PDB file of N, CA and C in Angstrom:
ATOM      1  N   MET R   1      43.169 -32.132  42.927  1.00  0.00           N
ATOM      2  CA  MET R   1      43.912 -31.890  41.711  1.00  0.00           C
ATOM      3  C   MET R   1      42.983 -32.054  40.521  1.00  0.00           C
ATOM      4  N   ALA R   2      42.635 -30.949  39.937  1.00  0.00           N
ATOM      5  CA  ALA R   2      41.671 -30.939  38.844  1.00  0.00           C
ATOM      6  C   ALA R   2      42.145 -31.728  37.627  1.00  0.00           C
ATOM      7  N   TYR R   3      43.452 -31.704  37.369  1.00  0.00           N
ATOM      8  CA  TYR R   3      43.959 -32.380  36.181  1.00  0.00           C
ATOM      9  C   TYR R   3      43.717 -33.883  36.233  1.00  0.00           C
ATOM     10  N   GLU R   4      43.736 -34.482  37.431  1.00  0.00           N
ATOM     11  CA  GLU R   4      43.520 -35.927  37.540  1.00  0.00           C
ATOM     12  C   GLU R   4      42.127 -36.310  37.048  1.00  0.00           C
ATOM     13  N   ASN R   5      41.129 -35.556  37.459  1.00  0.00           N
ATOM     14  CA  ASN R   5      39.757 -35.824  37.025  1.00  0.00           C
ATOM     15  C   ASN R   5      39.623 -35.578  35.524  1.00  0.00           C
ATOM     16  N   SER R   6      40.268 -34.540  35.032  1.00  0.00           N
ATOM     17  CA  SER R   6      40.227 -34.239  33.595  1.00  0.00           C
ATOM     18  C   SER R   6      40.837 -35.373  32.789  1.00  0.00           C
ATOM     19  N   LEU R   7      41.996 -35.859  33.219  1.00  0.00           N
ATOM     20  CA  LEU R   7      42.659 -36.946  32.498  1.00  0.00           C
ATOM     21  C   LEU R   7      41.825 -38.219  32.530  1.00  0.00           C
ATOM     22  N   ALA R   8      41.248 -38.530  33.681  1.00  0.00           N
ATOM     23  CA  ALA R   8      40.417 -39.727  33.788  1.00  0.00           C
ATOM     24  C   ALA R   8      39.196 -39.616  32.876  1.00  0.00           C
ATOM     25  N   THR R   9      38.596 -38.441  32.828  1.00  0.00           N
ATOM     26  CA  THR R   9      37.419 -38.233  31.987  1.00  0.00           C
ATOM     27  C   THR R   9      37.779 -38.339  30.508  1.00  0.00           C
ATOM     28  N   LEU R  10      38.913 -37.778  30.128  1.00  0.00           N
ATOM     29  CA  LEU R  10      39.326 -37.805  28.721  1.00  0.00           C
ATOM     30  C   LEU R  10      39.917 -39.139  28.291  1.00  0.00           C
ATOM     31  N   ALA R  11      40.082 -40.074  29.226  1.00  0.00           N
ATOM     32  CA  ALA R  11      40.605 -41.393  28.878  1.00  0.00           C
ATOM     33  C   ALA R  11      39.627 -42.176  28.003  1.00  0.00           C
ATOM     34  N   ASN R  12      38.346 -41.865  28.105  1.00  0.00           N
ATOM     35  CA  ASN R  12      37.340 -42.534  27.272  1.00  0.00           C
ATOM     36  C   ASN R  12      37.452 -41.990  25.844  1.00  0.00           C
ATOM     37  N   PRO R  13      37.673 -42.854  24.839  1.00  0.00           N
ATOM     38  CA  PRO R  13      37.891 -42.386  23.468  1.00  0.00           C
ATOM     39  C   PRO R  13      36.713 -41.588  22.881  1.00  0.00           C
ATOM     40  N   THR R  14      35.488 -42.019  23.134  1.00  0.00           N
ATOM     41  CA  THR R  14      34.337 -41.287  22.598  1.00  0.00           C
ATOM     42  C   THR R  14      34.223 -39.930  23.271  1.00  0.00           C
ATOM     43  N   ARG R  15      34.408 -39.904  24.565  1.00  0.00           N
ATOM     44  CA  ARG R  15      34.323 -38.645  25.307  1.00  0.00           C
ATOM     45  C   ARG R  15      35.407 -37.674  24.821  1.00  0.00           C
ATOM     46  N   ARG R  16      36.603 -38.208  24.598  1.00  0.00           N
ATOM     47  CA  ARG R  16      37.699 -37.377  24.098  1.00  0.00           C
ATOM     48  C   ARG R  16      37.370 -36.846  22.708  1.00  0.00           C
ATOM     49  N   ALA R  17      36.757 -37.660  21.870  1.00  0.00           N
ATOM     50  CA  ALA R  17      36.380 -37.225  20.524  1.00  0.00           C
ATOM     51  C   ALA R  17      35.299 -36.144  20.575  1.00  0.00           C
ATOM     52  N   VAL R  18      34.353 -36.270  21.499  1.00  0.00           N
ATOM     53  CA  VAL R  18      33.318 -35.241  21.675  1.00  0.00           C
ATOM     54  C   VAL R  18      33.984 -33.935  22.100  1.00  0.00           C
ATOM     55  N   PHE R  19      34.902 -34.032  23.046  1.00  0.00           N
ATOM     56  CA  PHE R  19      35.630 -32.854  23.526  1.00  0.00           C
ATOM     57  C   PHE R  19      36.408 -32.206  22.375  1.00  0.00           C
ATOM     58  N   GLU R  20      37.077 -33.019  21.580  1.00  0.00           N
ATOM     59  CA  GLU R  20      37.839 -32.499  20.444  1.00  0.00           C
ATOM     60  C   GLU R  20      36.920 -31.847  19.406  1.00  0.00           C
ATOM     61  N   ARG R  21      35.728 -32.383  19.248  1.00  0.00           N
ATOM     62  CA  ARG R  21      34.766 -31.807  18.298  1.00  0.00           C
ATOM     63  C   ARG R  21      34.379 -30.399  18.730  1.00  0.00           C
ATOM     64  N   LEU R  22      34.338 -30.160  20.030  1.00  0.00           N
ATOM     65  CA  LEU R  22      33.992 -28.834  20.546  1.00  0.00           C
ATOM     66  C   LEU R  22      35.082 -27.801  20.249  1.00  0.00           C
ATOM     67  N   ARG R  23      36.222 -28.259  19.808  1.00  0.00           N
ATOM     68  CA  ARG R  23      37.288 -27.343  19.395  1.00  0.00           C
ATOM     69  C   ARG R  23      36.810 -26.466  18.239  1.00  0.00           C
ATOM     70  N   ASP R  24      35.906 -26.990  17.441  1.00  0.00           N
ATOM     71  CA  ASP R  24      35.359 -26.231  16.308  1.00  0.00           C
ATOM     72  C   ASP R  24      34.395 -25.139  16.749  1.00  0.00           C
ATOM     73  N   GLY R  25      33.983 -25.171  18.002  1.00  0.00           N
ATOM     74  CA  GLY R  25      33.079 -24.159  18.526  1.00  0.00           C
ATOM     75  C   GLY R  25      31.953 -24.785  19.322  1.00  0.00           C
ATOM     76  N   PRO R  26      31.188 -23.955  20.030  1.00  0.00           N
ATOM     77  CA  PRO R  26      30.073 -24.444  20.842  1.00  0.00           C
ATOM     78  C   PRO R  26      29.060 -25.219  20.002  1.00  0.00           C
ATOM     79  N   ALA R  27      28.430 -26.208  20.636  1.00  0.00           N
ATOM     80  CA  ALA R  27      27.450 -27.031  19.919  1.00  0.00           C
ATOM     81  C   ALA R  27      26.476 -27.662  20.903  1.00  0.00           C
ATOM     82  N   ALA R  28      25.309 -27.977  20.393  1.00  0.00           N
ATOM     83  CA  ALA R  28      24.293 -28.704  21.153  1.00  0.00           C
ATOM     84  C   ALA R  28      24.564 -30.199  21.025  1.00  0.00           C
ATOM     85  N   ALA R  29      24.048 -30.972  21.963  1.00  0.00           N
ATOM     86  CA  ALA R  29      24.248 -32.416  21.961  1.00  0.00           C
ATOM     87  C   ALA R  29      23.768 -33.052  20.659  1.00  0.00           C
ATOM     88  N   GLY R  30      22.618 -32.618  20.174  1.00  0.00           N
ATOM     89  CA  GLY R  30      22.082 -33.174  18.929  1.00  0.00           C
ATOM     90  C   GLY R  30      22.996 -32.926  17.742  1.00  0.00           C
ATOM     91  N   ASP R  31      23.578 -31.738  17.691  1.00  0.00           N
ATOM     92  CA  ASP R  31      24.511 -31.421  16.603  1.00  0.00           C
ATOM     93  C   ASP R  31      25.769 -32.283  16.705  1.00  0.00           C
ATOM     94  N   LEU R  32      26.246 -32.482  17.915  1.00  0.00           N
ATOM     95  CA  LEU R  32      27.430 -33.319  18.111  1.00  0.00           C
ATOM     96  C   LEU R  32      27.144 -34.771  17.762  1.00  0.00           C
ATOM     97  N   ALA R  33      25.953 -35.240  18.118  1.00  0.00           N
ATOM     98  CA  ALA R  33      25.595 -36.651  17.908  1.00  0.00           C
ATOM     99  C   ALA R  33      25.636 -37.041  16.437  1.00  0.00           C
ATOM    100  N   ARG R  34      25.419 -36.092  15.551  1.00  0.00           N
ATOM    101  CA  ARG R  34      25.440 -36.395  14.105  1.00  0.00           C
ATOM    102  C   ARG R  34      26.810 -36.890  13.633  1.00  0.00           C
ATOM    103  N   HIS R  35      27.840 -36.595  14.400  1.00  0.00           N
ATOM    104  CA  HIS R  35      29.202 -36.946  14.003  1.00  0.00           C
ATOM    105  C   HIS R  35      29.684 -38.263  14.593  1.00  0.00           C
ATOM    106  N   PHE R  36      28.828 -38.934  15.352  1.00  0.00           N
ATOM    107  CA  PHE R  36      29.247 -40.141  16.057  1.00  0.00           C
ATOM    108  C   PHE R  36      28.265 -41.282  15.830  1.00  0.00           C
ATOM    109  N   PRO R  37      28.785 -42.510  15.872  1.00  0.00           N
ATOM    110  CA  PRO R  37      27.921 -43.679  15.675  1.00  0.00           C
ATOM    111  C   PRO R  37      27.230 -44.120  16.966  1.00  0.00           C
ATOM    112  N   VAL R  38      26.958 -43.172  17.856  1.00  0.00           N
ATOM    113  CA  VAL R  38      26.255 -43.482  19.096  1.00  0.00           C
ATOM    114  C   VAL R  38      25.025 -42.591  19.185  1.00  0.00           C
ATOM    115  N   SER R  39      24.125 -42.937  20.064  1.00  0.00           N
ATOM    116  CA  SER R  39      22.863 -42.207  20.184  1.00  0.00           C
ATOM    117  C   SER R  39      23.054 -40.827  20.808  1.00  0.00           C
ATOM    118  N   ARG R  40      22.055 -39.986  20.616  1.00  0.00           N
ATOM    119  CA  ARG R  40      22.079 -38.660  21.232  1.00  0.00           C
ATOM    120  C   ARG R  40      22.119 -38.768  22.755  1.00  0.00           C
ATOM    121  N   PRO R  41      21.336 -39.690  23.374  1.00  0.00           N
ATOM    122  CA  PRO R  41      21.446 -39.838  24.829  1.00  0.00           C
ATOM    123  C   PRO R  41      22.864 -40.228  25.282  1.00  0.00           C
ATOM    124  N   ALA R  42      23.552 -41.034  24.488  1.00  0.00           N
ATOM    125  CA  ALA R  42      24.926 -41.412  24.832  1.00  0.00           C
ATOM    126  C   ALA R  42      25.838 -40.183  24.781  1.00  0.00           C
ATOM    127  N   ILE R  43      25.656 -39.353  23.762  1.00  0.00           N
ATOM    128  CA  ILE R  43      26.452 -38.119  23.661  1.00  0.00           C
ATOM    129  C   ILE R  43      26.140 -37.217  24.856  1.00  0.00           C
ATOM    130  N   SER R  44      24.879 -37.145  25.233  1.00  0.00           N
ATOM    131  CA  SER R  44      24.504 -36.329  26.400  1.00  0.00           C
ATOM    132  C   SER R  44      25.187 -36.835  27.665  1.00  0.00           C
ATOM    133  N   GLN R  45      25.289 -38.158  27.807  1.00  0.00           N
ATOM    134  CA  GLN R  45      25.979 -38.721  28.973  1.00  0.00           C
ATOM    135  C   GLN R  45      27.460 -38.344  28.964  1.00  0.00           C
ATOM    136  N   HIS R  46      28.075 -38.402  27.787  1.00  0.00           N
ATOM    137  CA  HIS R  46      29.480 -38.015  27.683  1.00  0.00           C
ATOM    138  C   HIS R  46      29.646 -36.522  27.989  1.00  0.00           C
ATOM    139  N   LEU R  47      28.737 -35.710  27.516  1.00  0.00           N
ATOM    140  CA  LEU R  47      28.801 -34.274  27.802  1.00  0.00           C
ATOM    141  C   LEU R  47      28.629 -34.000  29.291  1.00  0.00           C
ATOM    142  N   ASN R  48      27.751 -34.753  29.936  1.00  0.00           N
ATOM    143  CA  ASN R  48      27.574 -34.592  31.387  1.00  0.00           C
ATOM    144  C   ASN R  48      28.839 -34.973  32.147  1.00  0.00           C
ATOM    145  N   ALA R  49      29.526 -36.005  31.689  1.00  0.00           N
ATOM    146  CA  ALA R  49      30.788 -36.390  32.326  1.00  0.00           C
ATOM    147  C   ALA R  49      31.833 -35.288  32.142  1.00  0.00           C
ATOM    148  N   LEU R  50      31.879 -34.711  30.933  1.00  0.00           N
ATOM    149  CA  LEU R  50      32.804 -33.605  30.666  1.00  0.00           C
ATOM    150  C   LEU R  50      32.450 -32.385  31.512  1.00  0.00           C
ATOM    151  N   LEU R  51      31.158 -32.172  31.689  1.00  0.00           N
ATOM    152  CA  LEU R  51      30.679 -31.059  32.513  1.00  0.00           C
ATOM    153  C   LEU R  51      31.052 -31.288  33.978  1.00  0.00           C
ATOM    154  N   ASP R  52      30.826 -32.491  34.475  1.00  0.00           N
ATOM    155  CA  ASP R  52      31.163 -32.826  35.868  1.00  0.00           C
ATOM    156  C   ASP R  52      32.659 -32.675  36.131  1.00  0.00           C
ATOM    157  N   ALA R  53      33.482 -32.957  35.121  1.00  0.00           N
ATOM    158  CA  ALA R  53      34.933 -32.839  35.263  1.00  0.00           C
ATOM    159  C   ALA R  53      35.402 -31.393  35.109  1.00  0.00           C
ATOM    160  N   GLY R  54      34.486 -30.513  34.744  1.00  0.00           N
ATOM    161  CA  GLY R  54      34.849 -29.109  34.580  1.00  0.00           C
ATOM    162  C   GLY R  54      35.535 -28.799  33.259  1.00  0.00           C
ATOM    163  N   LEU R  55      35.451 -29.726  32.311  1.00  0.00           N
ATOM    164  CA  LEU R  55      36.106 -29.523  31.018  1.00  0.00           C
ATOM    165  C   LEU R  55      35.261 -28.715  30.040  1.00  0.00           C
ATOM    166  N   VAL R  56      33.952 -28.749  30.229  1.00  0.00           N
ATOM    167  CA  VAL R  56      33.057 -27.970  29.373  1.00  0.00           C
ATOM    168  C   VAL R  56      32.117 -27.155  30.243  1.00  0.00           C
ATOM    169  N   GLU R  57      31.524 -26.176  29.628  1.00  0.00           N
ATOM    170  CA  GLU R  57      30.483 -25.402  30.290  1.00  0.00           C
ATOM    171  C   GLU R  57      29.262 -25.426  29.388  1.00  0.00           C
ATOM    172  N   VAL R  58      28.123 -25.111  29.947  1.00  0.00           N
ATOM    173  CA  VAL R  58      26.878 -25.189  29.206  1.00  0.00           C
ATOM    174  C   VAL R  58      26.115 -23.884  29.367  1.00  0.00           C
ATOM    175  N   GLU R  59      25.456 -23.505  28.281  1.00  0.00           N
ATOM    176  CA  GLU R  59      24.637 -22.291  28.277  1.00  0.00           C
ATOM    177  C   GLU R  59      23.281 -22.647  27.674  1.00  0.00           C
ATOM    178  N   ARG R  60      22.241 -22.202  28.313  1.00  0.00           N
ATOM    179  CA  ARG R  60      20.892 -22.444  27.773  1.00  0.00           C
ATOM    180  C   ARG R  60      20.564 -21.372  26.741  1.00  0.00           C
ATOM    181  N   ARG R  61      20.132 -21.824  25.589  1.00  0.00           N
ATOM    182  CA  ARG R  61      19.652 -20.933  24.521  1.00  0.00           C
ATOM    183  C   ARG R  61      18.295 -21.461  24.081  1.00  0.00           C
ATOM    184  N   GLY R  62      17.271 -20.863  24.621  1.00  0.00           N
ATOM    185  CA  GLY R  62      15.926 -21.367  24.351  1.00  0.00           C
ATOM    186  C   GLY R  62      15.778 -22.746  24.944  1.00  0.00           C
ATOM    187  N   THR R  63      15.436 -23.710  24.102  1.00  0.00           N
ATOM    188  CA  THR R  63      15.274 -25.086  24.576  1.00  0.00           C
ATOM    189  C   THR R  63      16.560 -25.899  24.458  1.00  0.00           C
ATOM    190  N   LYS R  64      17.583 -25.312  23.880  1.00  0.00           N
ATOM    191  CA  LYS R  64      18.843 -26.041  23.682  1.00  0.00           C
ATOM    192  C   LYS R  64      19.844 -25.737  24.788  1.00  0.00           C
ATOM    193  N   ARG R  65      20.685 -26.712  25.008  1.00  0.00           N
ATOM    194  CA  ARG R  65      21.834 -26.534  25.900  1.00  0.00           C
ATOM    195  C   ARG R  65      23.064 -26.557  25.001  1.00  0.00           C
ATOM    196  N   ILE R  66      23.806 -25.474  25.001  1.00  0.00           N
ATOM    197  CA  ILE R  66      24.969 -25.336  24.136  1.00  0.00           C
ATOM    198  C   ILE R  66      26.232 -25.558  24.974  1.00  0.00           C
ATOM    199  N   TYR R  67      27.040 -26.506  24.528  1.00  0.00           N
ATOM    200  CA  TYR R  67      28.258 -26.870  25.247  1.00  0.00           C
ATOM    201  C   TYR R  67      29.469 -26.232  24.575  1.00  0.00           C
ATOM    202  N   SER R  68      30.422 -25.821  25.396  1.00  0.00           N
ATOM    203  CA  SER R  68      31.679 -25.279  24.885  1.00  0.00           C
ATOM    204  C   SER R  68      32.808 -25.681  25.824  1.00  0.00           C
ATOM    205  N   ILE R  69      34.015 -25.652  25.306  1.00  0.00           N
ATOM    206  CA  ILE R  69      35.186 -25.995  26.110  1.00  0.00           C
ATOM    207  C   ILE R  69      35.405 -24.912  27.154  1.00  0.00           C
ATOM    208  N   ARG R  70      35.673 -25.334  28.363  1.00  0.00           N
ATOM    209  CA  ARG R  70      35.985 -24.413  29.460  1.00  0.00           C
ATOM    210  C   ARG R  70      37.489 -24.136  29.414  1.00  0.00           C
ATOM    211  N   LEU R  71      37.856 -22.938  29.009  1.00  0.00           N
ATOM    212  CA  LEU R  71      39.256 -22.610  28.774  1.00  0.00           C
ATOM    213  C   LEU R  71      40.124 -22.743  30.026  1.00  0.00           C
ATOM    214  N   LEU R  72      39.568 -22.456  31.188  1.00  0.00           N
ATOM    215  CA  LEU R  72      40.335 -22.593  32.421  1.00  0.00           C
ATOM    216  C   LEU R  72      40.784 -24.036  32.631  1.00  0.00           C
ATOM    217  N   ALA R  73      39.956 -24.982  32.243  1.00  0.00           N
ATOM    218  CA  ALA R  73      40.324 -26.395  32.377  1.00  0.00           C
ATOM    219  C   ALA R  73      41.529 -26.725  31.504  1.00  0.00           C
ATOM    220  N   LEU R  74      41.567 -26.150  30.307  1.00  0.00           N
ATOM    221  CA  LEU R  74      42.713 -26.374  29.429  1.00  0.00           C
ATOM    222  C   LEU R  74      43.974 -25.750  30.016  1.00  0.00           C
ATOM    223  N   GLU R  75      43.837 -24.591  30.630  1.00  0.00           N
ATOM    224  CA  GLU R  75      44.983 -23.956  31.273  1.00  0.00           C
ATOM    225  C   GLU R  75      45.512 -24.815  32.416  1.00  0.00           C
ATOM    226  N   GLU R  76      44.608 -25.431  33.179  1.00  0.00           N
ATOM    227  CA  GLU R  76      45.023 -26.297  34.282  1.00  0.00           C
ATOM    228  C   GLU R  76      45.781 -27.510  33.763  1.00  0.00           C
ATOM    229  N   LEU R  77      45.274 -28.131  32.691  1.00  0.00           N
ATOM    230  CA  LEU R  77      45.955 -29.284  32.097  1.00  0.00           C
ATOM    231  C   LEU R  77      47.313 -28.880  31.536  1.00  0.00           C
ATOM    232  N   ARG R  78      47.346 -27.764  30.839  1.00  0.00           N
ATOM    233  CA  ARG R  78      48.592 -27.295  30.240  1.00  0.00           C
ATOM    234  C   ARG R  78      49.631 -27.010  31.324  1.00  0.00           C
ATOM    235  N   SER R  79      49.221 -26.372  32.381  1.00  0.00           N
ATOM    236  CA  SER R  79      50.133 -26.055  33.476  1.00  0.00           C
ATOM    237  C   SER R  79      50.717 -27.333  34.076  1.00  0.00           C
ATOM    238  N   TRP R  80      49.884 -28.336  34.260  1.00  0.00           N
ATOM    239  CA  TRP R  80      50.345 -29.599  34.819  1.00  0.00           C
ATOM    240  C   TRP R  80      51.369 -30.254  33.885  1.00  0.00           C
ATOM    241  N   ILE R  81      51.057 -30.294  32.596  1.00  0.00           N
ATOM    242  CA  ILE R  81      51.968 -30.911  31.626  1.00  0.00           C
ATOM    243  C   ILE R  81      53.273 -30.131  31.540  1.00  0.00           C
ATOM    244  N   GLU R  82      53.186 -28.808  31.526  1.00  0.00           N
ATOM    245  CA  GLU R  82      54.395 -27.989  31.437  1.00  0.00           C
ATOM    246  C   GLU R  82      55.289 -28.157  32.655  1.00  0.00           C
ATOM    247  N   GLY R  83      54.720 -28.593  33.773  1.00  0.00           N
ATOM    248  CA  GLY R  83      55.521 -28.844  34.967  1.00  0.00           C
ATOM    249  C   GLY R  83      56.576 -29.922  34.759  1.00  0.00           C
ATOM    250  N   PHE R  84      56.390 -30.763  33.767  1.00  0.00           N
ATOM    251  CA  PHE R  84      57.363 -31.812  33.477  1.00  0.00           C
ATOM    252  C   PHE R  84      58.557 -31.299  32.689  1.00  0.00           C
ATOM    253  N   TRP R  85      58.375 -30.223  31.941  1.00  0.00           N
ATOM    254  CA  TRP R  85      59.425 -29.760  31.031  1.00  0.00           C
ATOM    255  C   TRP R  85      60.685 -29.307  31.743  1.00  0.00           C
ATOM    256  N   GLY R  86      60.558 -28.590  32.854  1.00  0.00           N
ATOM    257  CA  GLY R  86      61.748 -28.137  33.567  1.00  0.00           C
ATOM    258  C   GLY R  86      62.625 -29.298  33.979  1.00  0.00           C
ATOM    259  N   THR R  87      62.022 -30.312  34.569  1.00  0.00           N
ATOM    260  CA  THR R  87      62.769 -31.495  35.002  1.00  0.00           C
ATOM    261  C   THR R  87      63.349 -32.235  33.794  1.00  0.00           C
ATOM    262  N   ALA R  88      62.567 -32.378  32.757  1.00  0.00           N
ATOM    263  CA  ALA R  88      63.027 -33.098  31.569  1.00  0.00           C
ATOM    264  C   ALA R  88      64.218 -32.388  30.927  1.00  0.00           C
ATOM    265  N   LEU R  89      64.174 -31.072  30.864  1.00  0.00           N
ATOM    266  CA  LEU R  89      65.273 -30.326  30.247  1.00  0.00           C
ATOM    267  C   LEU R  89      66.549 -30.410  31.088  1.00  0.00           C
ATOM    268  N   VAL R  90      66.413 -30.360  32.407  1.00  0.00           N
ATOM    269  CA  VAL R  90      67.583 -30.493  33.284  1.00  0.00           C
ATOM    270  C   VAL R  90      68.214 -31.870  33.083  1.00  0.00           C
ATOM    271  N   ARG R  91      67.398 -32.900  33.039  1.00  0.00           N
ATOM    272  CA  ARG R  91      67.935 -34.266  32.852  1.00  0.00           C
ATOM    273  C   ARG R  91      68.578 -34.437  31.482  1.00  0.00           C
ATOM    274  N   TYR R  92      67.990 -33.817  30.483  1.00  0.00           N
ATOM    275  CA  TYR R  92      68.563 -33.877  29.130  1.00  0.00           C
ATOM    276  C   TYR R  92      69.928 -33.192  29.121  1.00  0.00           C
ATOM    277  N   LYS R  93      70.029 -32.033  29.749  1.00  0.00           N
ATOM    278  CA  LYS R  93      71.293 -31.295  29.833  1.00  0.00           C
ATOM    279  C   LYS R  93      72.340 -32.138  30.561  1.00  0.00           C
ATOM    280  N   GLU R  94      71.945 -32.756  31.662  1.00  0.00           N
ATOM    281  CA  GLU R  94      72.873 -33.607  32.417  1.00  0.00           C
ATOM    282  C   GLU R  94      73.352 -34.781  31.573  1.00  0.00           C
ATOM    283  N   ALA R  95      72.454 -35.376  30.804  1.00  0.00           N
ATOM    284  CA  ALA R  95      72.824 -36.501  29.937  1.00  0.00           C
ATOM    285  C   ALA R  95      73.808 -36.055  28.857  1.00  0.00           C
ATOM    286  N   LEU R  96      73.581 -34.887  28.278  1.00  0.00           N
ATOM    287  CA  LEU R  96      74.506 -34.367  27.267  1.00  0.00           C
ATOM    288  C   LEU R  96      75.884 -34.104  27.876  1.00  0.00           C
ATOM    289  N   GLU R  97      75.897 -33.538  29.074  1.00  0.00           N
ATOM    290  CA  GLU R  97      77.172 -33.262  29.737  1.00  0.00           C
ATOM    291  C   GLU R  97      77.913 -34.550  30.070  1.00  0.00           C
ATOM    292  N   ARG R  98      77.183 -35.593  30.469  1.00  0.00           N
ATOM    293  CA  ARG R  98      77.819 -36.895  30.734  1.00  0.00           C
ATOM    294  C   ARG R  98      78.433 -37.447  29.464  1.00  0.00           C
ATOM    295  N   ASP R  99      77.679 -37.336  28.354  1.00  0.00           N
ATOM    296  CA  ASP R  99      78.168 -37.827  27.068  1.00  0.00           C
ATOM    297  C   ASP R  99      79.435 -37.092  26.649  1.00  0.00           C
ATOM    298  N   GLU R 100      79.507 -35.784  26.911  1.00  0.00           N
ATOM    299  CA  GLU R 100      80.686 -35.000  26.567  1.00  0.00           C
ATOM    300  C   GLU R 100      81.892 -35.458  27.389  1.00  0.00           C
ATOM    301  N   HIS R 101      81.671 -35.764  28.653  1.00  0.00           N
ATOM    302  CA  HIS R 101      82.758 -36.185  29.525  1.00  0.00           C
ATOM    303  C   HIS R 101      83.225 -37.618  29.191  1.00  0.00           C
ATOM    304  N   ASP R 102      82.320 -38.429  28.637  1.00  0.00           N
ATOM    305  CA  ASP R 102      82.662 -39.801  28.282  1.00  0.00           C
ATOM    306  C   ASP R 102      83.530 -39.861  27.015  1.00  0.00           C
ATOM    307  N   ASP R 103      83.468 -38.820  26.208  1.00  0.00           N
ATOM    308  CA  ASP R 103      84.239 -38.813  24.933  1.00  0.00           C
ATOM    309  C   ASP R 103      85.688 -38.594  25.137  1.00  0.00           C
TER     310      ASP R 103
END
């Protein structure tokens, strides 16, 4: 289950912030590191964890490695989360119907 690894990886606040920063577009580790109070090697470690979890992808451009969000990973997470809505809506409807019968 890919979503489990994604959720575990995003549980780290710094890693989640790095991932959220990539929402603005692809970036190199050095560019990302400027936005955080941690070292560039630390950002690289977080990016590697995101890469291992399949949340980001990397492209070589000359000497730089450019990271971007892997859209398929977001679709997998979204699908998992949306799986709760059907059950939640049925239970909400049942609760409303109970309330109507109690009146």
